[in-house]
Coordinates of C-alpha atoms in Angstrom, one line a residue:
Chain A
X11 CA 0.0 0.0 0.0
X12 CA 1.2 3.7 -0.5
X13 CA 2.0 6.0 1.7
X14 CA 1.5 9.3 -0.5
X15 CA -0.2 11.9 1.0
X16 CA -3.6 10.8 -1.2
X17 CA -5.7 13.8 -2.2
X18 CA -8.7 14.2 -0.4
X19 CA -11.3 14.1 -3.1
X20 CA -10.1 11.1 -4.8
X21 CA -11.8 8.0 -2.8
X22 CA -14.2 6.5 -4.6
X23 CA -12.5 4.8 -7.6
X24 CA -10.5 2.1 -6.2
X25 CA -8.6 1.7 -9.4
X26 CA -6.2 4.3 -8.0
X27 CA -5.8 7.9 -6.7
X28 CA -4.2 11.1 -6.8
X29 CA -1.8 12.4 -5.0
X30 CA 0.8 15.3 -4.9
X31 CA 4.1 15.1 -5.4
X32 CA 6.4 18.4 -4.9
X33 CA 3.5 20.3 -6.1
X34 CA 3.3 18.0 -9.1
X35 CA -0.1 16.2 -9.6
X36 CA 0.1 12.8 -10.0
X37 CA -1.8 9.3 -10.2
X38 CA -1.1 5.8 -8.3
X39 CA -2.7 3.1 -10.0
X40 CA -3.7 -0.3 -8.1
X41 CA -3.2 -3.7 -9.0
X42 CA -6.8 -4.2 -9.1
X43 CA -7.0 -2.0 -12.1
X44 CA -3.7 -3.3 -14.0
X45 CA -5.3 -5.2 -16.8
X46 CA -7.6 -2.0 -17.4
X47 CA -4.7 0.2 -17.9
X48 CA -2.3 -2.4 -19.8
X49 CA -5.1 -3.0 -22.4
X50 CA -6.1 0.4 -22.8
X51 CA -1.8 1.4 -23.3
X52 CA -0.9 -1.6 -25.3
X53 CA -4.1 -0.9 -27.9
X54 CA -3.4 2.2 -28.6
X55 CA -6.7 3.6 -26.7
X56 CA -4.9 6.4 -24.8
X57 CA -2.9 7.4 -27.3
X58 CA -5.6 7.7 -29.8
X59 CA -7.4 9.8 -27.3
X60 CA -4.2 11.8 -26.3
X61 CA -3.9 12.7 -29.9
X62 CA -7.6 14.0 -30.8
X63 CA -7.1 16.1 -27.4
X64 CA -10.1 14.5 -25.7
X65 CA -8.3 12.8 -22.4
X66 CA -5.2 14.8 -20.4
X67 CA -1.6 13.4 -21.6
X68 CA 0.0 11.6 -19.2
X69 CA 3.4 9.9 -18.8
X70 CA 4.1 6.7 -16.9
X71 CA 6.7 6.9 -14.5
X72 CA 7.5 4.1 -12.7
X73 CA 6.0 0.2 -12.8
X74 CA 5.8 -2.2 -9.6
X75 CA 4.4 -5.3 -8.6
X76 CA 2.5 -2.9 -6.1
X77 CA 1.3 0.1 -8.2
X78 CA 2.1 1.9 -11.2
X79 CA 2.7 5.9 -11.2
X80 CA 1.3 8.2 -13.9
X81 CA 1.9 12.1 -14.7
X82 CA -0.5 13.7 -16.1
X83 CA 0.0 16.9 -17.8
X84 CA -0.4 19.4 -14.9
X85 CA -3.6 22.3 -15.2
X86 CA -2.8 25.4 -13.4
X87 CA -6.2 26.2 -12.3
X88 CA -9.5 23.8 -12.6
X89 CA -12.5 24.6 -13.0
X90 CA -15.9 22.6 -11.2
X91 CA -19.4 22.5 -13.4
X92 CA -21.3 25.4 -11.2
X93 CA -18.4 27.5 -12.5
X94 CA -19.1 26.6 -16.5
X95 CA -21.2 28.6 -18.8
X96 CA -24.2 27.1 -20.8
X97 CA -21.9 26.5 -23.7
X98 CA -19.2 25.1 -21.4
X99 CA -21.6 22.4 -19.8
X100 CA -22.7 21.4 -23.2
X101 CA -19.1 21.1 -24.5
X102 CA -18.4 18.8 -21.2
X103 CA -21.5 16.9 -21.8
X104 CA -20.7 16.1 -26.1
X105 CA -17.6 15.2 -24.6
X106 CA -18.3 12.8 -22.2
X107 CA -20.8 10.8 -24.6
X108 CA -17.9 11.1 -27.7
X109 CA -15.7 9.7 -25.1
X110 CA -18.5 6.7 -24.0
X111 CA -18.9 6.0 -28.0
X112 CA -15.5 5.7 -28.7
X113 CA -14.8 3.8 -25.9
X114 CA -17.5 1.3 -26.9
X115 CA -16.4 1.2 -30.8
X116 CA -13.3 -0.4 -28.8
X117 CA -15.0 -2.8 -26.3
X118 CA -14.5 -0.1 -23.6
X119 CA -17.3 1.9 -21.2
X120 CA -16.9 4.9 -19.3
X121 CA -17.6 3.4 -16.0
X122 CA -18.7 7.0 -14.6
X123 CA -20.1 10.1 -15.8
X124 CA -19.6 12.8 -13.6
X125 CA -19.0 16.2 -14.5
X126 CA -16.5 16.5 -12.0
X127 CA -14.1 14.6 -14.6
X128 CA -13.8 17.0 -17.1
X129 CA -12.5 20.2 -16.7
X130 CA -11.0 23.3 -19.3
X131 CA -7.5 23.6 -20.1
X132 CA -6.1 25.2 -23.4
X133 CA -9.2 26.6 -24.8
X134 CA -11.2 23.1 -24.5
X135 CA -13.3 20.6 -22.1
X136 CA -10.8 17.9 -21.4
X137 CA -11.3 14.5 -19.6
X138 CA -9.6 14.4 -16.6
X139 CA -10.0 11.1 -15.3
X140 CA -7.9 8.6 -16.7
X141 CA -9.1 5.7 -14.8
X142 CA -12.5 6.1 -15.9
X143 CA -12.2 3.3 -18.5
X144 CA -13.3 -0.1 -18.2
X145 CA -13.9 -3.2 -20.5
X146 CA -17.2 -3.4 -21.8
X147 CA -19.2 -6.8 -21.3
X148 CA -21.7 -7.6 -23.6
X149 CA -25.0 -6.8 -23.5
X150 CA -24.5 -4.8 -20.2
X151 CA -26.5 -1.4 -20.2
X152 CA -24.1 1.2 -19.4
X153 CA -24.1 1.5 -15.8
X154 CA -23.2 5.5 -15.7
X155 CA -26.0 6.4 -17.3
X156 CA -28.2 7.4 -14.4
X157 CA -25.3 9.8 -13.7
X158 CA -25.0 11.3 -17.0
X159 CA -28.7 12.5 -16.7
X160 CA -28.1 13.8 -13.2
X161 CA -24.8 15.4 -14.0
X162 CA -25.2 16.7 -17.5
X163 CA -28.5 16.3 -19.0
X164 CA -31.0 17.0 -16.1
X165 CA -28.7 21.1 -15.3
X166 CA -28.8 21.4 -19.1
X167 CA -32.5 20.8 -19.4
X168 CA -33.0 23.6 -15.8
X169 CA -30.7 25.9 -17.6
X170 CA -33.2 25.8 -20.8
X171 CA -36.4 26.1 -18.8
X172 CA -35.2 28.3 -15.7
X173 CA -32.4 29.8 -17.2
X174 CA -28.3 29.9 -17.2
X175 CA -28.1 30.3 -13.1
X176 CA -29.5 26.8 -12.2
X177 CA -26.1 25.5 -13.5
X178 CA -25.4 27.1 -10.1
X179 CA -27.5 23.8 -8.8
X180 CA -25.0 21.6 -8.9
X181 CA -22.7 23.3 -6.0
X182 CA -25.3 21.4 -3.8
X183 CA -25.4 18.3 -5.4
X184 CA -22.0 16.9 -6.2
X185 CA -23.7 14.1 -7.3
X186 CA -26.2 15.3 -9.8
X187 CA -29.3 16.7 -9.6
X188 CA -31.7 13.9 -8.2
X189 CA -34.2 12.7 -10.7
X190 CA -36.9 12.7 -9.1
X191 CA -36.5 16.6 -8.3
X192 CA -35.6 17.4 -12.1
X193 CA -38.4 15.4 -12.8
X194 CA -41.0 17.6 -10.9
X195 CA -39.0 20.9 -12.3
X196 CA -39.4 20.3 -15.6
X197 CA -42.8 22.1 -17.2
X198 CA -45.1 19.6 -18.4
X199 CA -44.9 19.6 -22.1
X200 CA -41.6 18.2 -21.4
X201 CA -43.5 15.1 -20.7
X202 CA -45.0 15.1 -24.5
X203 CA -41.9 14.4 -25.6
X204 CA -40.7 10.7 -26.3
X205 CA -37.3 11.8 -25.4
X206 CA -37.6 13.7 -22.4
X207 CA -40.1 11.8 -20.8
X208 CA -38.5 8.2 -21.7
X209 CA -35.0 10.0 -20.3
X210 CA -36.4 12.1 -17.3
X211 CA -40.0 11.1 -16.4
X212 CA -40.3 7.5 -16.7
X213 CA -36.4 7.2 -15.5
X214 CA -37.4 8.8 -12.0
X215 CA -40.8 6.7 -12.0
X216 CA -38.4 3.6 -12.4
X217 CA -35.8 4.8 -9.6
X218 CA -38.6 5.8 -7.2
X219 CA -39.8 2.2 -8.1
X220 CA -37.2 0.2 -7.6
X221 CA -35.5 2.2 -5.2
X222 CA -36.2 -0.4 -2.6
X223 CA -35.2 -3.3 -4.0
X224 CA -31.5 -4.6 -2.9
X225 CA -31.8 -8.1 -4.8
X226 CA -29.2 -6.6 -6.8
X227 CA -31.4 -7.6 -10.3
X228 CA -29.3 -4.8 -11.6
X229 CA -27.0 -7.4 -13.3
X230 CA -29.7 -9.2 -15.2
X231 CA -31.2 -6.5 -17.0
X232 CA -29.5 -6.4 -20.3
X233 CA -29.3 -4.4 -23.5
X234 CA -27.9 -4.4 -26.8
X235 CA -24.6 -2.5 -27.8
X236 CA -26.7 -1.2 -30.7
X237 CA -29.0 -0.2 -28.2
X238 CA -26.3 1.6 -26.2
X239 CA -25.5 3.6 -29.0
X240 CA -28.6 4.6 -29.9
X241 CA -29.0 6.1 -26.2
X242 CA -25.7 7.8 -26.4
X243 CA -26.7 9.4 -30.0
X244 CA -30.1 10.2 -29.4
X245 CA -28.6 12.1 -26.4
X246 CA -26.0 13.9 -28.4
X247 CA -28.3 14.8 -30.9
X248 CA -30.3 16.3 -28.5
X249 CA -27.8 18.1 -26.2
X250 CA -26.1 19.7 -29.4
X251 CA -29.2 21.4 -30.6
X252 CA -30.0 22.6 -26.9
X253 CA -29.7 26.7 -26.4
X254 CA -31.0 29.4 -23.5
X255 CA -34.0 30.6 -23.8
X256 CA -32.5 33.8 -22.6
X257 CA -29.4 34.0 -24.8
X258 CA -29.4 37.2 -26.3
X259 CA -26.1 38.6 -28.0
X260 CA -23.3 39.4 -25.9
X261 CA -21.4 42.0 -27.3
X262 CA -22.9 45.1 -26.9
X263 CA -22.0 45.4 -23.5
X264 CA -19.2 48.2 -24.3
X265 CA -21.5 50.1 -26.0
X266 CA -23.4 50.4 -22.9
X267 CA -20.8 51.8 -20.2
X268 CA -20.2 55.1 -19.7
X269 CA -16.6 54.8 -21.7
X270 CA -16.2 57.1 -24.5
X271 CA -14.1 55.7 -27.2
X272 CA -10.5 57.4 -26.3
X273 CA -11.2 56.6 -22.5
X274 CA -12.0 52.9 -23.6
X275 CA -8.1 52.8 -25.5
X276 CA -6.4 55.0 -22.9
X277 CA -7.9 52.4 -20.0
X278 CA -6.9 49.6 -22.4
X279 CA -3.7 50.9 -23.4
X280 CA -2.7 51.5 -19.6
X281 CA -3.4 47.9 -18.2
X282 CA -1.3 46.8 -21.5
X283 CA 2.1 48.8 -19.9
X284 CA 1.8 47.8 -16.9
X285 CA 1.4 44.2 -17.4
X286 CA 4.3 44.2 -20.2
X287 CA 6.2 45.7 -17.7
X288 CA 5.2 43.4 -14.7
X289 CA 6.3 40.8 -17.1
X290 CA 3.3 39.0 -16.0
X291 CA 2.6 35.6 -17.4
X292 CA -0.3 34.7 -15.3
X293 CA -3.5 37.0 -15.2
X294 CA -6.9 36.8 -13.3
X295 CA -9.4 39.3 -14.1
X296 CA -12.2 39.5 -11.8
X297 CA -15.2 41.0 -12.9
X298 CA -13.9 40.9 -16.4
X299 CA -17.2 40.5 -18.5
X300 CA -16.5 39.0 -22.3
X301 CA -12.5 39.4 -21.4
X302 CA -12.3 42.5 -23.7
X303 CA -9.2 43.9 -21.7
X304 CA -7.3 41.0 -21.3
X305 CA -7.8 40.0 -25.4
X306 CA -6.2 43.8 -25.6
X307 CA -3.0 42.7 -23.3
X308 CA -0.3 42.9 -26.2
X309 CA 2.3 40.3 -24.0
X310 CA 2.2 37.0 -24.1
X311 CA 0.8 35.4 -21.4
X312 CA 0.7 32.0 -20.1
X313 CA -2.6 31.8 -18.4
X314 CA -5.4 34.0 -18.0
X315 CA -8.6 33.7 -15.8
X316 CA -11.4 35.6 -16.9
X317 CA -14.2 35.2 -14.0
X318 CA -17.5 37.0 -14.1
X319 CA -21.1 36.5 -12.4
X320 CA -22.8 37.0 -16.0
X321 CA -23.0 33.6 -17.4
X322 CA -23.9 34.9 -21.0
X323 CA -20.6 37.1 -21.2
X324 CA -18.8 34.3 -19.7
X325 CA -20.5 32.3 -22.6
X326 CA -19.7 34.4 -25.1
X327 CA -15.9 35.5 -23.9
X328 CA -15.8 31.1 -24.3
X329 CA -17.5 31.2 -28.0
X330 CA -14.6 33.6 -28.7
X331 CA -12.3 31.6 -27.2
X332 CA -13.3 28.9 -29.7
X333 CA -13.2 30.4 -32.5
X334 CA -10.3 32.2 -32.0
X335 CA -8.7 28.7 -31.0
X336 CA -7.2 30.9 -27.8
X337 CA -5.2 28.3 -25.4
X338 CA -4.5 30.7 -22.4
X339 CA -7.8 32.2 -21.4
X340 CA -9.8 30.2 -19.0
X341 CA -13.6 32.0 -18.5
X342 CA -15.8 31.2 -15.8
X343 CA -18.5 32.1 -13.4
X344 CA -17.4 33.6 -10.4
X345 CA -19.9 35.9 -8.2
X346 CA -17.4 37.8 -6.3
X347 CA -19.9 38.4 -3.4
X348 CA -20.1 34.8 -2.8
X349 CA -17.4 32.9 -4.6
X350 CA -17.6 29.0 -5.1
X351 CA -17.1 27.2 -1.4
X352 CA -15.6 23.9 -0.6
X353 CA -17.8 21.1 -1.0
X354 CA -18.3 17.5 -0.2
X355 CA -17.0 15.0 2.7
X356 CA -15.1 17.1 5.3
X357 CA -15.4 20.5 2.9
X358 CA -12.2 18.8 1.0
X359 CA -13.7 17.2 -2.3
X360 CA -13.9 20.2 -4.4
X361 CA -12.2 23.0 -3.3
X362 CA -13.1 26.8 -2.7
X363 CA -12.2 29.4 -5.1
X364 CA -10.2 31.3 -2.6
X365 CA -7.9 28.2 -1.8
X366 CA -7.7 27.6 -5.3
X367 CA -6.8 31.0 -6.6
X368 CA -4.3 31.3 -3.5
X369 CA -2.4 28.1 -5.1
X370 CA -2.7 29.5 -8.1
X371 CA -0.9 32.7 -7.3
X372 CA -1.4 34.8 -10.3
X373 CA 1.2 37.6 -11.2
X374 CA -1.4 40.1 -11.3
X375 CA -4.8 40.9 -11.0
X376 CA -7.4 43.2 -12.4
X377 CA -10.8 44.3 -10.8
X378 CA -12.0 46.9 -13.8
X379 CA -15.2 48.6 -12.5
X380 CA -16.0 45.9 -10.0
X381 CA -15.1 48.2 -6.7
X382 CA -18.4 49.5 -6.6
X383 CA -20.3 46.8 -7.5
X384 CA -18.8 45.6 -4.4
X385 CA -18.9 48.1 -2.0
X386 CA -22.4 49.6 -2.9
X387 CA -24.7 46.8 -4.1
X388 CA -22.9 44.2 -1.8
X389 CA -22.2 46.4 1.6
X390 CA -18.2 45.5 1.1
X391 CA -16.0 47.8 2.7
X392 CA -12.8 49.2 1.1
X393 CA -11.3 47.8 4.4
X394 CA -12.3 43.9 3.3
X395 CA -12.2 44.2 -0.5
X396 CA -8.4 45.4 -0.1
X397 CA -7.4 42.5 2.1
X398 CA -9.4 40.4 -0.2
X399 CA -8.0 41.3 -2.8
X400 CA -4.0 41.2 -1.4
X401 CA -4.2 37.8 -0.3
X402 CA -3.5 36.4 -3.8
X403 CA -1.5 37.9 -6.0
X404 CA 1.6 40.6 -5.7
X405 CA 0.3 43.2 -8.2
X406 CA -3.6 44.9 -8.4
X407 CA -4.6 46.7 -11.2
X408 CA -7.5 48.4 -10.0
X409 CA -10.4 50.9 -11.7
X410 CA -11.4 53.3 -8.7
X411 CA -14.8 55.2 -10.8
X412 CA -15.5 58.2 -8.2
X413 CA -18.4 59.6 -7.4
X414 CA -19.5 61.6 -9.8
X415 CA -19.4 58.3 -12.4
X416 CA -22.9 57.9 -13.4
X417 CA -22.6 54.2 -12.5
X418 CA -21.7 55.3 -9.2
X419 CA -24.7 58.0 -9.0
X420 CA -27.0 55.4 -10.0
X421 CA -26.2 52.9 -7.5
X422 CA -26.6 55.5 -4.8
X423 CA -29.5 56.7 -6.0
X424 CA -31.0 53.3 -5.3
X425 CA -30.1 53.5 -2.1
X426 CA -33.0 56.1 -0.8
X427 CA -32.1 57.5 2.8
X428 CA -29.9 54.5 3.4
X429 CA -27.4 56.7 1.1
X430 CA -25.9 58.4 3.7
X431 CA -24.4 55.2 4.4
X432 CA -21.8 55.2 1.5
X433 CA -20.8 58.9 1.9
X434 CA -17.3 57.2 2.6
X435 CA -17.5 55.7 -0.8
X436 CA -14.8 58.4 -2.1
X437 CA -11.0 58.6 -3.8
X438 CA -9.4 59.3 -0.1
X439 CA -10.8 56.7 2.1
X440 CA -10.6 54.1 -1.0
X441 CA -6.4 55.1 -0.9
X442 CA -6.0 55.1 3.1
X443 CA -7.9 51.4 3.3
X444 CA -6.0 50.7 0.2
X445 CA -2.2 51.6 1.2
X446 CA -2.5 49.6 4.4
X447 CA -2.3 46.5 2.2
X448 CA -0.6 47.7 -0.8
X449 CA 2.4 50.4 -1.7
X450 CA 0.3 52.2 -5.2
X451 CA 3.3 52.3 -7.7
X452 CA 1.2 54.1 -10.3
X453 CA -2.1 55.9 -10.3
X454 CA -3.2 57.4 -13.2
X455 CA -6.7 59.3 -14.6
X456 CA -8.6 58.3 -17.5
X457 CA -9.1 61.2 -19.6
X458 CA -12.5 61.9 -20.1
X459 CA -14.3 59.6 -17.6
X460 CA -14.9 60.1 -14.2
X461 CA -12.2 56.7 -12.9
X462 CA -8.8 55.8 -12.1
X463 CA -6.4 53.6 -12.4
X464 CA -4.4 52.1 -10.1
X465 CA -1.2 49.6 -10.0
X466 CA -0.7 48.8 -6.5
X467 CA 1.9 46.1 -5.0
X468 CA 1.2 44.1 -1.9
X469 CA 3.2 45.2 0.6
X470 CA 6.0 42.9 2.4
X471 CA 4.7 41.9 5.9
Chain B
X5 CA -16.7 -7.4 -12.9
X6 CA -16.8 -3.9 -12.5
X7 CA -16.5 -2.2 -9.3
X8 CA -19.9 -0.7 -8.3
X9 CA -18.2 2.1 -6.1
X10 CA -21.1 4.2 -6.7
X11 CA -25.2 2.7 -7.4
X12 CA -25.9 2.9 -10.8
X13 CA -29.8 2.9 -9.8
X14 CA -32.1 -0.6 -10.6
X15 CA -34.9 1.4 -12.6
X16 CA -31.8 3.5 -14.6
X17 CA -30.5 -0.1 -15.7
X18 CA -33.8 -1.9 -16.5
X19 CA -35.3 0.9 -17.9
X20 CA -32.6 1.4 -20.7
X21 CA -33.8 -0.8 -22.7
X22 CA -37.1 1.4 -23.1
X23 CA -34.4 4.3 -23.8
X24 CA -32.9 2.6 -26.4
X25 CA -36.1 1.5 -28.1
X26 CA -37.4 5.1 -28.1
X27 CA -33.9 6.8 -29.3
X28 CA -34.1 4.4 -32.2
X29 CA -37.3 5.9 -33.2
X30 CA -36.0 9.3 -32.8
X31 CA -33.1 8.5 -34.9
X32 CA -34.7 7.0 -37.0
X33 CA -37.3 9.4 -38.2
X34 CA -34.2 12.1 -37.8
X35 CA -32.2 10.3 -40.9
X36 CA -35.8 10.2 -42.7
X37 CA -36.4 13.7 -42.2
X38 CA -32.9 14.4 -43.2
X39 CA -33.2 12.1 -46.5
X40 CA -36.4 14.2 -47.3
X41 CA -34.7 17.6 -47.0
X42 CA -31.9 16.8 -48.8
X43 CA -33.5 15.5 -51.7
X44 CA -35.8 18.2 -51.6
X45 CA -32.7 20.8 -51.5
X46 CA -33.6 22.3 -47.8
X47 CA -30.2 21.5 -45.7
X48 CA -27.9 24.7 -45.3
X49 CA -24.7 24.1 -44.1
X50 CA -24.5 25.0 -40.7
X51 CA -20.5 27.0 -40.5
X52 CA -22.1 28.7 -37.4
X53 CA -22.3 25.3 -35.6
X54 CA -20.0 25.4 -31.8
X55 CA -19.4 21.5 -32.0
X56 CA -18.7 18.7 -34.3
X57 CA -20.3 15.7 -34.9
X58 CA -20.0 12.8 -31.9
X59 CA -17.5 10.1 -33.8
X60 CA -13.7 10.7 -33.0
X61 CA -12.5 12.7 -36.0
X62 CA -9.8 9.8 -37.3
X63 CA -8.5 12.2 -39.5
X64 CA -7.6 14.8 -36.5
X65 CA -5.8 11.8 -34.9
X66 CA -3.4 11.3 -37.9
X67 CA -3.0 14.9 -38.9
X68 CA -2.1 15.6 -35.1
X69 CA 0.5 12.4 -35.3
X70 CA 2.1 13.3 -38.4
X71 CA 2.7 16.9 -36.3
X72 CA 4.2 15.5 -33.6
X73 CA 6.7 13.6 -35.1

């Protein structure tokens, strides 16, 4: 048995786990999963999938009696399903049931089906669970498929009917959404249709039927491997064609905010400098809509995070990132006010965003007109949004609109007699709570606008 | 054997087979549908679609081989 320090979401599988290794990620596989991985190697399997960019490279590193070690190529920052825009989920979804097709053209099954084993890296949804594979006996129905609906098809279907935020749904149910809950969500033309109700309704009438029953009859039912693919098309063809209800096109956005156009290239052409001469490689911008400013960043840069509570702009900063075939922007959902917590047995399964983005450690950040969004729609002082802010990366490039912005009147004006509330929402106080966490290197005003810009460094303890 | 380290759910196993049947009516009538349009000259092609087609593009899989050697 090892004695690797095994990481703490990775119990279930008994095929093998992951551990860290001097901050490499890496995989131990167990004996009782040797002939899986020697059959899927010595076909070709992996590689094949390596090569079309649908499963994470790895290398194997060592080969005992006892275990076998893996590398996989590492991801700097991963991303969980509540985090993933409509078009994201879908991608993970088409890939999961391309991955349980091919596996089956090769006498193979994906013995699970969470979303939690595919994640973005380089522009794409990649499969991130290498021991997921297993041979396929025939005429065996595929046992993950209860999970795929849960974990793929049943948030895609709430995000069509209720909209992009119940992807959100699924940071309270790592395990899917239950059936028999989708079920009653669903509106009831849903039940009209031979493929909803045969993969939603009459699937939770079954569960709810046989829910009782430990005989374990699961093994005789049996089905075809035509069968099986039919399933696994039908759904494909399906989840392809699905779309929002409320998807409008992004893209206007910058016609909306109170930027004239020099303001808009002076901004743009400011947070360009500074991060060519950071010599930053690694980015997060929070806040940072369709990831217009980073796209204007003129350096090359290894990774950039581009988080922002609007699924639809996150959606379409991803549809750019498609078609643009961009490999170093990561978008995702983040509400700043209450960013993604740690979930699962003991809180350690999936981790929060702020342990993730403290591991992460990018070389700068940028929080463009998100300070008052935060301090006057969600009560945050300049006190905690500073220390917030310091306790990841070294360098903040941050857009301080004053007062007299008519963003900034508007949100007041919301307010009513609570407004007296924010008259400390001004330039001074923002610098003296600022400068207690970080030394401001540059500070500059945007012509023609009422903001400014700011390139503060945390300071040393 | 397969190791059930999670329950795949009695009624989502049994009732697969009813999934099946119905998906091959679906598909069915889809290729029939598809037949009829294209002989009647009403498929566009779609550059806008966001994802390719389900089958493992072989062709990807060499052209990405030949590059890495």
């Amino acid at each position: 048995m090892t004695t690797k320090e095994i990481h703490t979401s990775s119990f279930r599988d008994p095929s093998g786990a992951i551990f860290i290794d001097e901050g490499q990620v890496k995989r131990v596989i167990n004996p009782i999963y040797f002939k899986q991985y020697n059959a899927l190697k010595s076909t070709g399997f992996f590689n094949k999938l390596f090569k079309s960019g649908l499963l994470i490279k790895h290398e194997e590193l060592s080969v005992s009696e006892s275990e076998i070690i893996i590398q996989p190529e590492q991801i700097p920052f991963i991303t969980y399903p509540y985090e993933w825009s409509f078009n994201q989920y879908k991608e993970a979804a088409l890939l999961t049931l391309k991955l349980q097709k091919f596996a089956l053209e090769n006498n193979y099954i994906l013995k699970d089906a969470t979303a939690f084993n595919v994640t973005f890296h380089k522009g794409k949804a990649v499969f991130i669970d290498t021991l997921s594979f297993d041979f396929y006996i025939e005429n065996t129905p595929w046992r993950a498929y209860k999970q795929f609906i849960t974990h793929f098809l049943g948030p895609l279907l709430l995000a069509h009917y209720h909209g992009a935020q119940s992807l959100k749904l699924m940071s309270n149910f790592i395990d899917g959404i239950p059936v028999k809950m989708l079920s009653t969500m669903l509106p009831f033309k849903t039940k009209l249709n031979p493929f909803l109700y045969s993969n939603v309704h009459l699937l939770a009438k079954f569960e709810d039927k046989h829910n009782e029953d430990y005989k374990g009859e699961a093994k005789t039912s049996s089905l075809s491997k035509k069968g099986q693919l039919n399933i696994i098309e039908s759904l494909y063809d399906f989840i392809k064609k699905l779309q929002l209800k409320e998807y409008s096109e992004w893209g206007e956005y910058y016609d909306k905010t109170n930027y004239s156009n020099d303001a808009f290239l002076q901004k743009s052409k400011i947070i360009n400098n500074w991060i060519t001469n950071l010599k930053a490689k690694t980015v997060i911008d929070i806040g940072g809509n369709d990831g217009t400013f980073v796209r204007k960043i003129e350096s090359s840069l290894d990774q950039a995070l581009v988080c922002d509570i609007d699924n639809n702009a996150v959606d379409y900063n991803y549809k750019q990132v498609k078609q643009n075939k961009e490999q170093f922007m990561t978008p995702f959902v983040l509400d700043v006010l209450n960013p993604s917590g740690a979930i699962g047995f003991n809180n350690k399964e999936r981790f929060s965003f702020v342990k993730r983005i403290k591991e992460f450690s990018p070389d700068a950040s940028l929080a463009l007109a998100v300070i008052h969004h935060m301090t006057l729609s969600g009560n945050i002082t300049f006190d905690m949004s500073a220390s917030f802010f310091a306790s990841f990366s070294k360098y903040l490039i941050i857009e301080f609109p004053k007062r007299e912005d008519s963003w900034v009147e508007r949100l007041l004006k919301t307010k009513g007699e609570f407004k007296a509330h924010f008259d400390f929402y001004n330039l001074n106080n923002f610098i003296e709570s600022y400068t207690k966490y970080f030394d401001i290197e540059e500070q500059i005003e945007i012509e023609d606008s009422k903001r400014t810009l700011f390139l503060l460094k945390v300071k040393h303890d | 054997m397969y190791f059930l380290y999670f329950d795949p759910g009695l009624g989502a196993m049994l009732i697969q087979a009813v999934v099946a049947a119905v998906a091959a009516i679906v598909l069915f009538s889809k290729n029939l549908m598809f037949k009829i349009k294209s002989f009647l000259g009403l498929i566009k092609d779609n550059d806008q679609d966001l994802f390719d087609d389900i089958d493992v593009d072989d062709s990807e899989i060499e052209k990405n081989t030949k590059s890495d050697n």
